[in-house]
Each structure stands twice: as C-alpha cells, then as structure tokens.
C-alpha cells in the first residue's frame, strides 16, 4: 500500500487524467454512498498499484541507479487529519535516507553506489514479494472487470506484467515500497493518481533541486518553509517555529533548503519574547549549517537584548561580532525592515553601551539617468505638482472612507436590478434562503472546528502539520464568511475546482496580509504619512515641486521611527494557496446540505448536498467542477437578491492612491497589490524587479502614479439610460446582455433524453452553451453597472499596475476605462476644463471618429460632416430612446450618445469656449505596432502607409494591403487559378484588417487563415465549400503583400524571432530592458504539473518556473510582439510624464490617449515629440549589445558552436532605411 504514497512523487502529469482507469471509476460524485465510495476507492487503489509497479519496473530497466523525478512544491496529501512534513515529496530524500535502517541525525547520507549494492543483495527476496503482490492485485482486478486495457502506457495483461518483472532490477520497486512503509502512513480511502515517470536520460536526480540554488524551483521550496515559519511568528508560537526549523535542520539533505532567512524568522519569534538563550542556540545552528549571520540576524539579537535589558558589555560584544562579519551598525537602520517597536528596541540596545549614537541620515534621493527623461527630472525644469479640486480636510475624509472599506475586506452594494418590484415569491424565497444560510453558517463552522481539532491531535502524534497554522491565522468566523461568499456567487453552471480553490486561498491570504499590516503597526504609519502626503494634492496647501513618489519618500524619511512601510516578504507559494483553498472547498461541500423536500413537500425529508462534485471535459482534458444542486439554484433565482458583495480591491478607490515607491509598495492603502501582474506561480518577474536598482524603476513608477492620480466621476444621464435598458430585457445590438430568461428554450421531445436522436442532443447542447454564455455576459454587465451606480455621486480613482511587458492596467477588475463601449461611455474626468477656442471642434471630430463613418477623410471633412448632421446629433442628445436614434447605428453607440449630449450642452451654452467640459477626447494610434516597426527600420514605404509621414488625408494600411491582395488575385485569375476567380468581388478592407493588424503581433499563417475564414463566413454570398481554400489563399497573399510593403519590418521581425529561438535553444529565457529601464523576462517554459492529492479529487497545478526548460516555440513567437508592446508602453509612459509637466490630464488605453478637449493639441505635440525621442535612441543596437553581454559570455577562447551562431545572429542587427523620423512631428494622422 505504501507504494500508493510513492507514486505522486514518482510520476508526472501525463498519467494524471485517468490513465488506465475507466470513466465510471473516475466519475466521483460526493453524494455517493459510503459503500459505493469504498468500492470505487478499492478499485482505484488496486488499479494504481499495478500502474506504479509497472512504471517503476520500466524506470529501473532504463537506469542502474534508481533516480526519481521530483516535482516542485509537492506538499503532503490533503486529508482532514493527515498533513505531514510539507516537503516530504518535494525534496526526494537521499537514497540512504530511504533505507528502513535507523540512522543518527548527524550522519551523512550514504552514496548512491552503496544503495545499489544493498539492493543487489536483497534482489531475489524482493522479486518474489513483488510478483506475489502483483499477482493478487491483477487477479482481483480481473474478477471485478473494472479496468479496461488502453493502447499506450496503460496497464497491460497480467502475464505480460509478470514477464516484465523478471528483470533483475524489478525488486527495487519493493525496496521503495518497504522503505516508504516506514516513513508514511497510507490511508485506504485516499485516491492518489499517477503522473509520469521520466525515463532514462530524462530522469532527474533527487538532489538536483538542492544543488541549483538559483532556480525558481529551489526558491519556491524555500518560500514554502519560510511562509510556514512566518505563520508561527504571526501566531506568536516560537516553539512551533523552532520545531519546524529543527525538522529540516536535522536532515543533512533538507537542511540545504534552509537559508539564513529561515533561521532569522525563528530568531525574531524569540526576540519578541526576550529569550536570548534560544537565539544563541539558533546562532549555533546557523554556524553548523555553514551559513553566515545576516544583518537581520543581528537585528533580532539586538532587539532581544533591548527587550531583556542585557548588560552593556554583552551588547558591545554582539556589535563587535557584527562588525567582524563585515557589517556596520548604521546598516541596521538603512537596510533592515522593522515591525511594531523593533526599530526603537534595537536603538535602545545600542544606546545602552553607546549613549550618544544617532540614527544615520536618510540617503540622498537618486535621480533616474535615463537619457529620455534627463530634462523631465532636471531640478531646473521642475514645476509644481497639479492640485486636485479638494481641500486637505476633504481628502482626509475620503482617505478614512477608503480605509474603512479596506478594513472590512468586502463591500456589499445594491444591484442595479434592485429597482424591480418585489414579488411574494421573492419575499418567501429570501426568507427561506436566510434560514438556510444561518444553518449553513453553523454547520460550516462545526466542520471547520472539527477539522482543526483532528489536525491538532494528529500534529501531537506524528509531527508537523502543513495546513493547521494557516487555518489559525484568522478567527474561525472569517473562514466561514469567505466560504459562504463563494457559495453565494457560484453560477448555476458551476465552476472549476481549480478556480474556486485559488479564490478561497487568495481571500485567506489577502486577509492575513491585512492583519499583518495592522499587527505590525504599518497601517498607523501609512495613515500618518498619507495625512501629510495630501498636502501635495490639496488645493488649499502650498504648491510643491515634488513628484508623488519623491514626496512620499521624503515624508517617510522624515518620519524616522516606527515600522517599515515595506513588510518583510510573506507571500505564499501558489501550490500552498491551492491546497488551502481545496481544503476549504471540501469542508464547504461536506457541510452545506438542504432538505430534499424543501420545494416539493411530497418528497421524503432527506438532507442532500447543495454542492456536487462532477467531472466534465474541456477539449481533451478532464476537469473537476463544483456545481450547485438545481434546488439551490431555483431558490436563489426565485429570491432575486439585489445585494452584491465584492472584495474591496474590486471597487475604485475613494481617495488618491498611495504612490508606488517600490515593487512592493503602492496603490491601495491595505490591499496587497503587485507592481507587475504575472501568471499564478511565476516568481521570476518579481525576482527581476527586486534585483533591479531602485532608481532604474523610478520612471515606470512615476508614470503609474500619474495615471492613477487621474480623478473620475460618473456620467449619470448615460448611466440611467443604460440601466433602464438593462432592466428591460437588455439589447444585444447595443451590447447590453439580455437576462437568462431570454435564452433559447431547449427542444421539447417526447420520451426520455436517452431516446433522442443526434440532432436533438446537439440542439440541447447548443441551448445550454448559449445559456451559459448569456449568464456570464449578464453577470459581467451587472457587476460593472452596479459598481458604477454605487459610485455615481462620488469622485474616484483607479490605481494602476502593469503586465510583464510594461503595459499598464487599472487594478479594479470589473469597472474601469479599459472596459467596453458601455463602460467608457459612463466615465468622465472629475476635473473640468473650459473648451477653449478649438474644444468644440475636437468634440465633433471625436464623435465622427466614434461612428467609424469617415475614417479615410481629413479632419476638416469630418468636422464639416458633424456640422451637417447637427440636427441628428441634437435629436440623439434630447431623445435618445424616442427620437430618430441616429447614435444607435455607430461603431461605438454609447460613447457616441455621451458625446452627442456633451456637444448639445456646449453648443447651447452662451459661450461654448468657456463651457466647462469633463469629457475625455481620444486620439488613437494608426496601427500602432506597425508604426513602431516602421520607425525602428526607418522604412519609408511602411512609414507612409501607417501615417508617420505627413499626408493630407489619413493613409489606411488595411485598404492598401487589400488593394495589393486584389492585384495578386487578378493576376492569378487571369492565369486560370480557380480560387482566385471564386474570390472576385470578395476582397475588402474588412476581410484583411484583423490579419494585417495582428501580423505585427506575431500571428502565424495558421492563425491568420482562421481569421480570414471567420471574415468570409460573415459574407452571406460567399460559397461555403470554398472557405478553407479561399482563406488559405488569402492569408498567403496578405503575408506576401505585407512583406513587399514592410520589407524592413519583416527583417526586424525575423531577426527578433531567430534571436529568441537560438537563446531558447541554449536553455535560457529571453530577457531585455526597455528604454525606460524596466527589466523584462518572457515567462514561457515547458510547463509541468504538480499533482495535489486531495480528498475530493487530485488537482493538477501547472508550474511555470525557470528551473524548467524554456518553451522554444513560445519564446520565439512571442518575442517580436512582446518587444513591440514594451516599446508602445514606453512611448505611453513618456507621453504621460511629459503631459504631467505641461499640467495636462492624461490617461491611456494602451495606444489610445485621452485628455480634455482643450488640451488635445498639446497632447498631440507631446505624443509626437516622445515618439521621435524614443526612436532616436539606438533601440536595436542597445538590444543587441545587452543580449550579447547576457547570453554570450566574453573572453572564452573555445566557444560552443551554438554560442558562435548566437553571437553571429545577435551581432547582425538589421539595416535601416532612409525614412527621416522628424517627419512624424508634422504628421496629423500619426495619432488622430
């Protein structure tokens, strides 16, 4: 049986999803009877025993030395009371450790060769045992007939399995089986599944993770240990922290995972208690582990001495030792992060023997050396920071409101559907739901407490328990509240286990971080600093020539004492979040029940689960879902509840955001926000930002602060019209989703569904799919409109962060200016500016841009057209739903309506130039990706076609490509090419637009063909039988057309692609630094899955970390678009910073820039200046030099062949054309 425990460590993801196990066995409903469960479990275990033995034999045949592929962070199996050492499967023990024979703590592990020698001596005995076990298991399986043979890599016939086991290495499986029996308890009801064994040369040695201390995998293992220790520090349980530390310290192999930070956390635990003797012992352990104390180690000792009032002599000896280790006392206060009163306590200790010691002065602020921002940061050019239209008092009150909202963690708001009248049925259903929720609260609380008691007992018996401390960080009521919140928001279609587990784990983590900030008194300090910070922004305070980041840093430096504003890193590994979430989900599924007869009194009053665990297929993957019972969905539907609960981070901020000052600090007051977004589990981006000199990040931080400081308000008349349509069955044409009641009804067919024919089943499937889509879209719109309605009378802010390429995004996820037409239409700048002499004209041009009617016309012609249709514009503004509804037939109807209303108000005012407008006017880049390529390559023809060259009318690259493709088609048609003849009259701008736009972002011919096919399908007259052939032909011609037009662009794209390919093939990921100094790494690896063994089902968690090989295809295909995205974000940030210097309001949606109508001309000028400045830098040469230095180590006399090839490739920078970049300054349609 202990072999079952082993298999999760041995085998990887390829075998996870039911290899060799029939669907009937895998389909595990949580509501199954105990007897049925036991039968299924037995079948699974016997099946998997066969698989493990078979896989292990194959592995041993491939190699003389038994080696194990060990996945990262494979924690102990998730059971209610069976959590063991969290890394017992992550770090494969040395072979010697696996021997059943006892060994002293200090002994070094035996060499692998002696392990093999021992195995050989026991060979024949083990072989007989394995054969007997296999025979019994196989015969039982044959009798039950549950497992069907699969063609490849599955369980084979018994005879063949026996035959395979006659290999002399086969007995090793039994050796493993016995060695594990001694160290792990295996429970009969567990359901581990198999993941793949790497064979032969691919097998990873057990210690490889521990040897590569720079790998992400190694760091994640360290992070797991440290987050557990941090839990005990937070819970004020130093004994538990030390016990866990000893568990690793006492094993020579596991000890390698301990770095000095792990020992420091335990030292801090004891320092708070003033237990100097314990800290001395930890120093001895640190020395025995071969580690040197760090500054934090000495800070902990001095804090302890300060608390225990040690003698001046003892403290002096400690300080002397600190200096011997190469540190200085001043560094304690410059580099260490302190919580609560730690800083004062350390200072008190030092002053015991050095009474006149003074804190070191704060370091001089550094200034960015970026050549693009030399003028921006020069002191001579500094101007006062723009003021907001609020007093200090008002901003202070808004800060208090925001703080209260974040302290509550969640915000409950009225839904926009609340205006509907209440029916008697809804009142009855709401009462019923309230009663049920009260019961569920009690049963979840009991289940949680029972689970914790069980874990606590188990911990006393058998050592360390992984999840127990994480379930003690918050009051029990908070865990129950989090679980009920998930239950209340579950869709009737269900949700995947992975999504729910991640959400539950993340909610606990976020609340823990909030509690840490409160406990460490960090919040008190943020409050003090923010109180002074608002003087920079308030209208009734003195102007100051500081940027928000600089002013905040100055205030923090002046504050001196108190906790650090950056908390010591306490982030939890992704796998741990998932484990915690899965455990909470299991408790929820077990505890929440409803009487079966609650809606139908004729049924028996039996309790049934509210949540069901089922499996579904998404393409070829089998996915576990949690689905609510139809009874629960019916009650919720009948209740038609009108309250929505969100995390406080989902609501726009009610005060200006805290400025970003480092990768760890900024945005919300309390909510934990990352500067850079990345995929779950990835840590390489954060490591790169931490290694980057802080001064290099200043331009990026200042740009994010500038975007976040833009104040917004709601366009109430437009919001009210949208809500009225939303509550009146929606309108798909206007992008307002109809309610689920409008979904198509499934076919009504006689008899049981099992007797339906294929077309009836297909129609039912389509109806279900449509209903699920409608529900999703409706809820998305409901959230956005309800949040907008909640802040309808408020001024609010969107804090920003960025993705790994530097592209910026607002942090609140639902309602923000990056949303669709509906969302953008209800947003206005809170600050108003007079229109000025040209403002009304810009509003009219903006309106025509939104209609999409005059894209090829000059600005003057668009303005004249707007004046011609003024009657339609005013009618739309005055009678949006009852008039001629001109606005409804535009590309962006809601923004067009909002603009019509603004034009009507301005044109009817006594003096339009003096009219105060809050309306954002947009200026869009013209195929912005190609603009950057054309500028990089100084490509004249390309530059003309994307409006880098001045022209009287806008050049439309899509029309030009369409014309070129049409010429190719004509030639081919004349030569008798059938498909070219079929396509006559079907080639248009619309057909080629998407492919031309995405070629620059790395679309392949395969992806381009699918785009073409989709466009052709939309043309009713196009013969369907030619779709494939026509799309194949067209994509080829579009690529040829772009190649001819943008020759330099293709050269650069090919150079970037080929460079990335060679870098990835050498085993490295592609990295670069943007012209503003932001370091970037592409996070594409050959992802491998970690299998979480859980009660409900095993969960495959994909890992993407730098200890794995890069995914060459993704690295090479993604580099050109990612590089261009990093340039367009650089251009946007430069524009944002220089707009700030000119006193403009500026926000962006990637390559679409927004400002007031008054300042459009100024923004246009800045936008062009910064584009020219950016591309005047030696961007490609700098990239080449950076990569040569990074990937081709200098000074080697004998280089590998791949390295010579890479050097040659990176040195061969594409040649540039003749285009004069300064021409962009006079190009009207560059951004328009």
mmCIF file of N, CA and C in Angstrom, residues 600-659:
data_model
loop_
_atom_site.group_PDB
_atom_site.id
_atom_site.type_symbol
_atom_site.label_atom_id
_atom_site.label_comp_id
_atom_site.label_asym_id
_atom_site.label_seq_id
_atom_site.Cartn_x
_atom_site.Cartn_y
_atom_site.Cartn_z
ATOM 1 N N UNK A 600 -40.651 20.711 -2.687
ATOM 2 C CA UNK A 600 -41.705 19.755 -3.032
ATOM 3 C C UNK A 600 -42.018 18.906 -1.800
ATOM 4 N N UNK A 601 -43.043 19.293 -1.015
ATOM 5 C CA UNK A 601 -43.333 18.603 0.263
ATOM 6 C C UNK A 601 -43.662 17.112 0.101
ATOM 7 N N UNK A 602 -43.975 16.669 -1.115
ATOM 8 C CA UNK A 602 -44.344 15.255 -1.318
ATOM 9 C C UNK A 602 -43.132 14.330 -1.230
ATOM 10 N N UNK A 603 -41.937 14.870 -1.376
ATOM 11 C CA UNK A 603 -40.726 14.032 -1.327
ATOM 12 C C UNK A 603 -40.345 13.763 0.118
ATOM 13 N N UNK A 604 -39.489 12.736 0.321
ATOM 14 C CA UNK A 604 -39.071 12.420 1.688
ATOM 15 C C UNK A 604 -38.116 13.518 2.205
ATOM 16 N N UNK A 605 -38.197 13.831 3.511
ATOM 17 C CA UNK A 605 -37.385 14.933 4.059
ATOM 18 C C UNK A 605 -35.942 14.525 4.334
ATOM 19 N N UNK A 606 -35.235 14.201 3.285
ATOM 20 C CA UNK A 606 -33.859 13.718 3.438
ATOM 21 C C UNK A 606 -32.885 14.864 3.119
ATOM 22 N N UNK A 607 -31.787 14.987 3.899
ATOM 23 C CA UNK A 607 -30.801 16.044 3.629
ATOM 24 C C UNK A 607 -29.917 15.626 2.453
ATOM 25 N N UNK A 608 -29.774 16.521 1.493
ATOM 26 C CA UNK A 608 -28.894 16.234 0.340
ATOM 27 C C UNK A 608 -27.882 17.364 0.193
ATOM 28 N N UNK A 609 -26.723 17.072 -0.400
ATOM 29 C CA UNK A 609 -25.708 18.133 -0.548
ATOM 30 C C UNK A 609 -26.189 19.246 -1.478
ATOM 31 N N UNK A 610 -25.812 20.469 -1.150
ATOM 32 C CA UNK A 610 -26.126 21.616 -2.008
ATOM 33 C C UNK A 610 -25.134 21.668 -3.174
ATOM 34 N N UNK A 611 -23.901 21.246 -2.899
ATOM 35 C CA UNK A 611 -22.856 21.298 -3.930
ATOM 36 C C UNK A 611 -22.465 19.888 -4.346
ATOM 37 N N UNK A 612 -22.296 19.693 -5.635
ATOM 38 C CA UNK A 612 -21.917 18.389 -6.169
ATOM 39 C C UNK A 612 -20.587 18.503 -6.901
ATOM 40 N N UNK A 613 -19.797 17.490 -6.736
ATOM 41 C CA UNK A 613 -18.517 17.436 -7.437
ATOM 42 C C UNK A 613 -18.680 16.510 -8.632
ATOM 43 N N UNK A 614 -18.518 17.054 -9.831
ATOM 44 C CA UNK A 614 -18.657 16.244 -11.045
ATOM 45 C C UNK A 614 -17.455 16.478 -11.948
ATOM 46 N N UNK A 615 -17.329 15.658 -12.962
ATOM 47 C CA UNK A 615 -16.269 15.832 -13.956
ATOM 48 C C UNK A 615 -16.884 16.214 -15.290
ATOM 49 N N UNK A 616 -16.145 17.036 -16.035
ATOM 50 C CA UNK A 616 -16.578 17.421 -17.367
ATOM 51 C C UNK A 616 -15.339 17.406 -18.255
ATOM 52 N N UNK A 617 -15.545 17.515 -19.554
ATOM 53 C CA UNK A 617 -14.410 17.558 -20.470
ATOM 54 C C UNK A 617 -14.307 18.935 -21.106
ATOM 55 N N UNK A 618 -13.106 19.499 -21.114
ATOM 56 C CA UNK A 618 -12.839 20.711 -21.867
ATOM 57 C C UNK A 618 -11.779 20.338 -22.881
ATOM 58 N N UNK A 619 -12.169 20.278 -24.139
ATOM 59 C CA UNK A 619 -11.392 19.648 -25.220
ATOM 60 C C UNK A 619 -11.038 18.243 -24.742
ATOM 61 N N UNK A 620 -9.748 17.905 -24.653
ATOM 62 C CA UNK A 620 -9.397 16.532 -24.274
ATOM 63 C C UNK A 620 -9.095 16.412 -22.781
ATOM 64 N N UNK A 621 -9.211 17.527 -22.039
ATOM 65 C CA UNK A 621 -8.884 17.498 -20.617
ATOM 66 C C UNK A 621 -10.114 17.188 -19.786
ATOM 67 N N UNK A 622 -9.895 16.400 -18.765
ATOM 68 C CA UNK A 622 -10.974 16.124 -17.820
ATOM 69 C C UNK A 622 -10.849 17.115 -16.672
ATOM 70 N N UNK A 623 -11.924 17.827 -16.386
ATOM 71 C CA UNK A 623 -11.871 18.904 -15.396
ATOM 72 C C UNK A 623 -12.906 18.654 -14.313
ATOM 73 N N UNK A 624 -12.494 18.832 -13.060
ATOM 74 C CA UNK A 624 -13.427 18.707 -11.939
ATOM 75 C C UNK A 624 -14.195 20.002 -11.756
ATOM 76 N N UNK A 625 -15.512 19.876 -11.572
ATOM 77 C CA UNK A 625 -16.370 21.058 -11.377
ATOM 78 C C UNK A 625 -17.127 20.934 -10.066
ATOM 79 N N UNK A 626 -17.430 22.068 -9.469
ATOM 80 C CA UNK A 626 -18.366 22.111 -8.353
ATOM 81 C C UNK A 626 -19.633 22.768 -8.886
ATOM 82 N N UNK A 627 -20.740 22.047 -8.783
ATOM 83 C CA UNK A 627 -21.988 22.536 -9.359
ATOM 84 C C UNK A 627 -23.062 22.574 -8.280
ATOM 85 N N UNK A 628 -23.843 23.654 -8.207
ATOM 86 C CA UNK A 628 -24.898 23.692 -7.198
ATOM 87 C C UNK A 628 -26.081 22.804 -7.605
ATOM 88 N N UNK A 629 -26.778 22.259 -6.622
ATOM 89 C CA UNK A 629 -27.959 21.441 -6.884
ATOM 90 C C UNK A 629 -29.048 22.339 -7.477
ATOM 91 N N UNK A 630 -29.846 21.836 -8.427
ATOM 92 C CA UNK A 630 -30.920 22.657 -9.018
ATOM 93 C C UNK A 630 -31.867 23.271 -7.982
ATOM 94 N N UNK A 631 -32.053 22.578 -6.846
ATOM 95 C CA UNK A 631 -32.926 23.126 -5.792
ATOM 96 C C UNK A 631 -32.367 24.464 -5.308
ATOM 97 N N UNK A 632 -31.056 24.497 -5.024
ATOM 98 C CA UNK A 632 -30.410 25.722 -4.547
ATOM 99 C C UNK A 632 -30.490 26.816 -5.612
ATOM 100 N N UNK A 633 -30.185 26.447 -6.870
ATOM 101 C CA UNK A 633 -30.234 27.428 -7.960
ATOM 102 C C UNK A 633 -31.636 28.007 -8.101
ATOM 103 N N UNK A 634 -32.646 27.156 -7.911
ATOM 104 C CA UNK A 634 -34.041 27.611 -8.034
ATOM 105 C C UNK A 634 -34.385 28.612 -6.928
ATOM 106 N N UNK A 635 -33.966 28.299 -5.702
ATOM 107 C CA UNK A 635 -34.255 29.205 -4.570
ATOM 108 C C UNK A 635 -33.578 30.556 -4.801
ATOM 109 N N UNK A 636 -32.300 30.515 -5.220
ATOM 110 C CA UNK A 636 -31.550 31.756 -5.478
ATOM 111 C C UNK A 636 -32.220 32.554 -6.592
ATOM 112 N N UNK A 637 -32.653 31.848 -7.637
ATOM 113 C CA UNK A 637 -33.313 32.510 -8.766
ATOM 114 C C UNK A 637 -34.637 33.154 -8.318
ATOM 115 N N UNK A 638 -35.409 32.428 -7.526
ATOM 116 C CA UNK A 638 -36.694 32.955 -7.044
ATOM 117 C C UNK A 638 -36.494 34.164 -6.116
ATOM 118 N N UNK A 639 -35.417 34.083 -5.299
ATOM 119 C CA UNK A 639 -35.172 35.159 -4.324
ATOM 120 C C UNK A 639 -34.798 36.465 -5.024
ATOM 121 N N UNK A 640 -34.211 36.363 -6.212
ATOM 122 C CA UNK A 640 -33.806 37.553 -6.997
ATOM 123 C C UNK A 640 -33.153 38.584 -6.092
ATOM 124 N N UNK A 641 -32.146 38.152 -5.358
ATOM 125 C CA UNK A 641 -31.486 39.043 -4.387
ATOM 126 C C UNK A 641 -30.829 40.221 -5.098
ATOM 127 N N UNK A 642 -30.806 41.348 -4.408
ATOM 128 C CA UNK A 642 -30.295 42.562 -5.053
ATOM 129 C C UNK A 642 -29.033 43.089 -4.377
ATOM 130 N N UNK A 643 -28.417 42.277 -3.532
ATOM 131 C CA UNK A 643 -27.156 42.707 -2.912
ATOM 132 C C UNK A 643 -25.998 41.958 -3.557
ATOM 133 N N UNK A 644 -24.958 42.684 -3.871
ATOM 134 C CA UNK A 644 -23.746 42.089 -4.451
ATOM 135 C C UNK A 644 -22.584 42.353 -3.511
ATOM 136 N N UNK A 645 -21.754 41.346 -3.278
ATOM 137 C CA UNK A 645 -20.588 41.510 -2.396
ATOM 138 C C UNK A 645 -19.311 41.391 -3.215
ATOM 139 N N UNK A 646 -18.440 42.379 -3.091
ATOM 140 C CA UNK A 646 -17.159 42.395 -3.809
ATOM 141 C C UNK A 646 -16.015 42.516 -2.814
ATOM 142 N N UNK A 647 -14.830 42.060 -3.216
ATOM 143 C CA UNK A 647 -13.627 42.404 -2.471
ATOM 144 C C UNK A 647 -13.428 43.909 -2.574
ATOM 145 N N UNK A 648 -12.901 44.524 -1.534
ATOM 146 C CA UNK A 648 -12.729 45.987 -1.560
ATOM 147 C C UNK A 648 -11.795 46.425 -2.692
ATOM 148 N N UNK A 649 -10.905 45.516 -3.137
ATOM 149 C CA UNK A 649 -9.972 45.875 -4.225
ATOM 150 C C UNK A 649 -10.656 45.916 -5.584
ATOM 151 N N UNK A 650 -11.931 45.440 -5.654
ATOM 152 C CA UNK A 650 -12.663 45.463 -6.926
ATOM 153 C C UNK A 650 -13.392 46.788 -7.133
ATOM 154 N N UNK A 651 -13.423 47.620 -6.098
ATOM 155 C CA UNK A 651 -14.125 48.907 -6.171
ATOM 156 C C UNK A 651 -13.088 50.007 -6.415
ATOM 157 N N UNK A 652 -13.379 50.983 -7.281
ATOM 158 C CA UNK A 652 -12.426 52.096 -7.455
ATOM 159 C C UNK A 652 -12.122 52.756 -6.114
ATOM 160 N N UNK A 653 -10.946 53.358 -5.983
ATOM 161 C CA UNK A 653 -10.559 53.987 -4.712
ATOM 162 C C UNK A 653 -11.310 55.295 -4.511
ATOM 163 N N UNK A 654 -11.627 55.579 -3.257
ATOM 164 C CA UNK A 654 -12.373 56.791 -2.920
ATOM 165 C C UNK A 654 -11.437 57.941 -2.546
ATOM 166 N N UNK A 655 -10.115 57.672 -2.573
ATOM 167 C CA UNK A 655 -9.120 58.718 -2.329
ATOM 168 C C UNK A 655 -7.971 58.497 -3.315
ATOM 169 N N UNK A 656 -7.104 59.484 -3.535
ATOM 170 C CA UNK A 656 -5.970 59.257 -4.442
ATOM 171 C C UNK A 656 -5.132 58.064 -3.968
ATOM 172 N N UNK A 657 -4.673 57.206 -4.899
ATOM 173 C CA UNK A 657 -3.924 56.003 -4.495
ATOM 174 C C UNK A 657 -2.620 56.351 -3.764
ATOM 175 N N UNK A 658 -2.165 55.402 -2.969
ATOM 176 C CA UNK A 658 -0.833 55.526 -2.353
ATOM 177 C C UNK A 658 0.177 55.420 -3.500
ATOM 178 N N UNK A 659 1.133 56.351 -3.612
ATOM 179 C CA UNK A 659 2.051 56.300 -4.764
ATOM 180 C C UNK A 659 2.961 55.075 -4.717
#
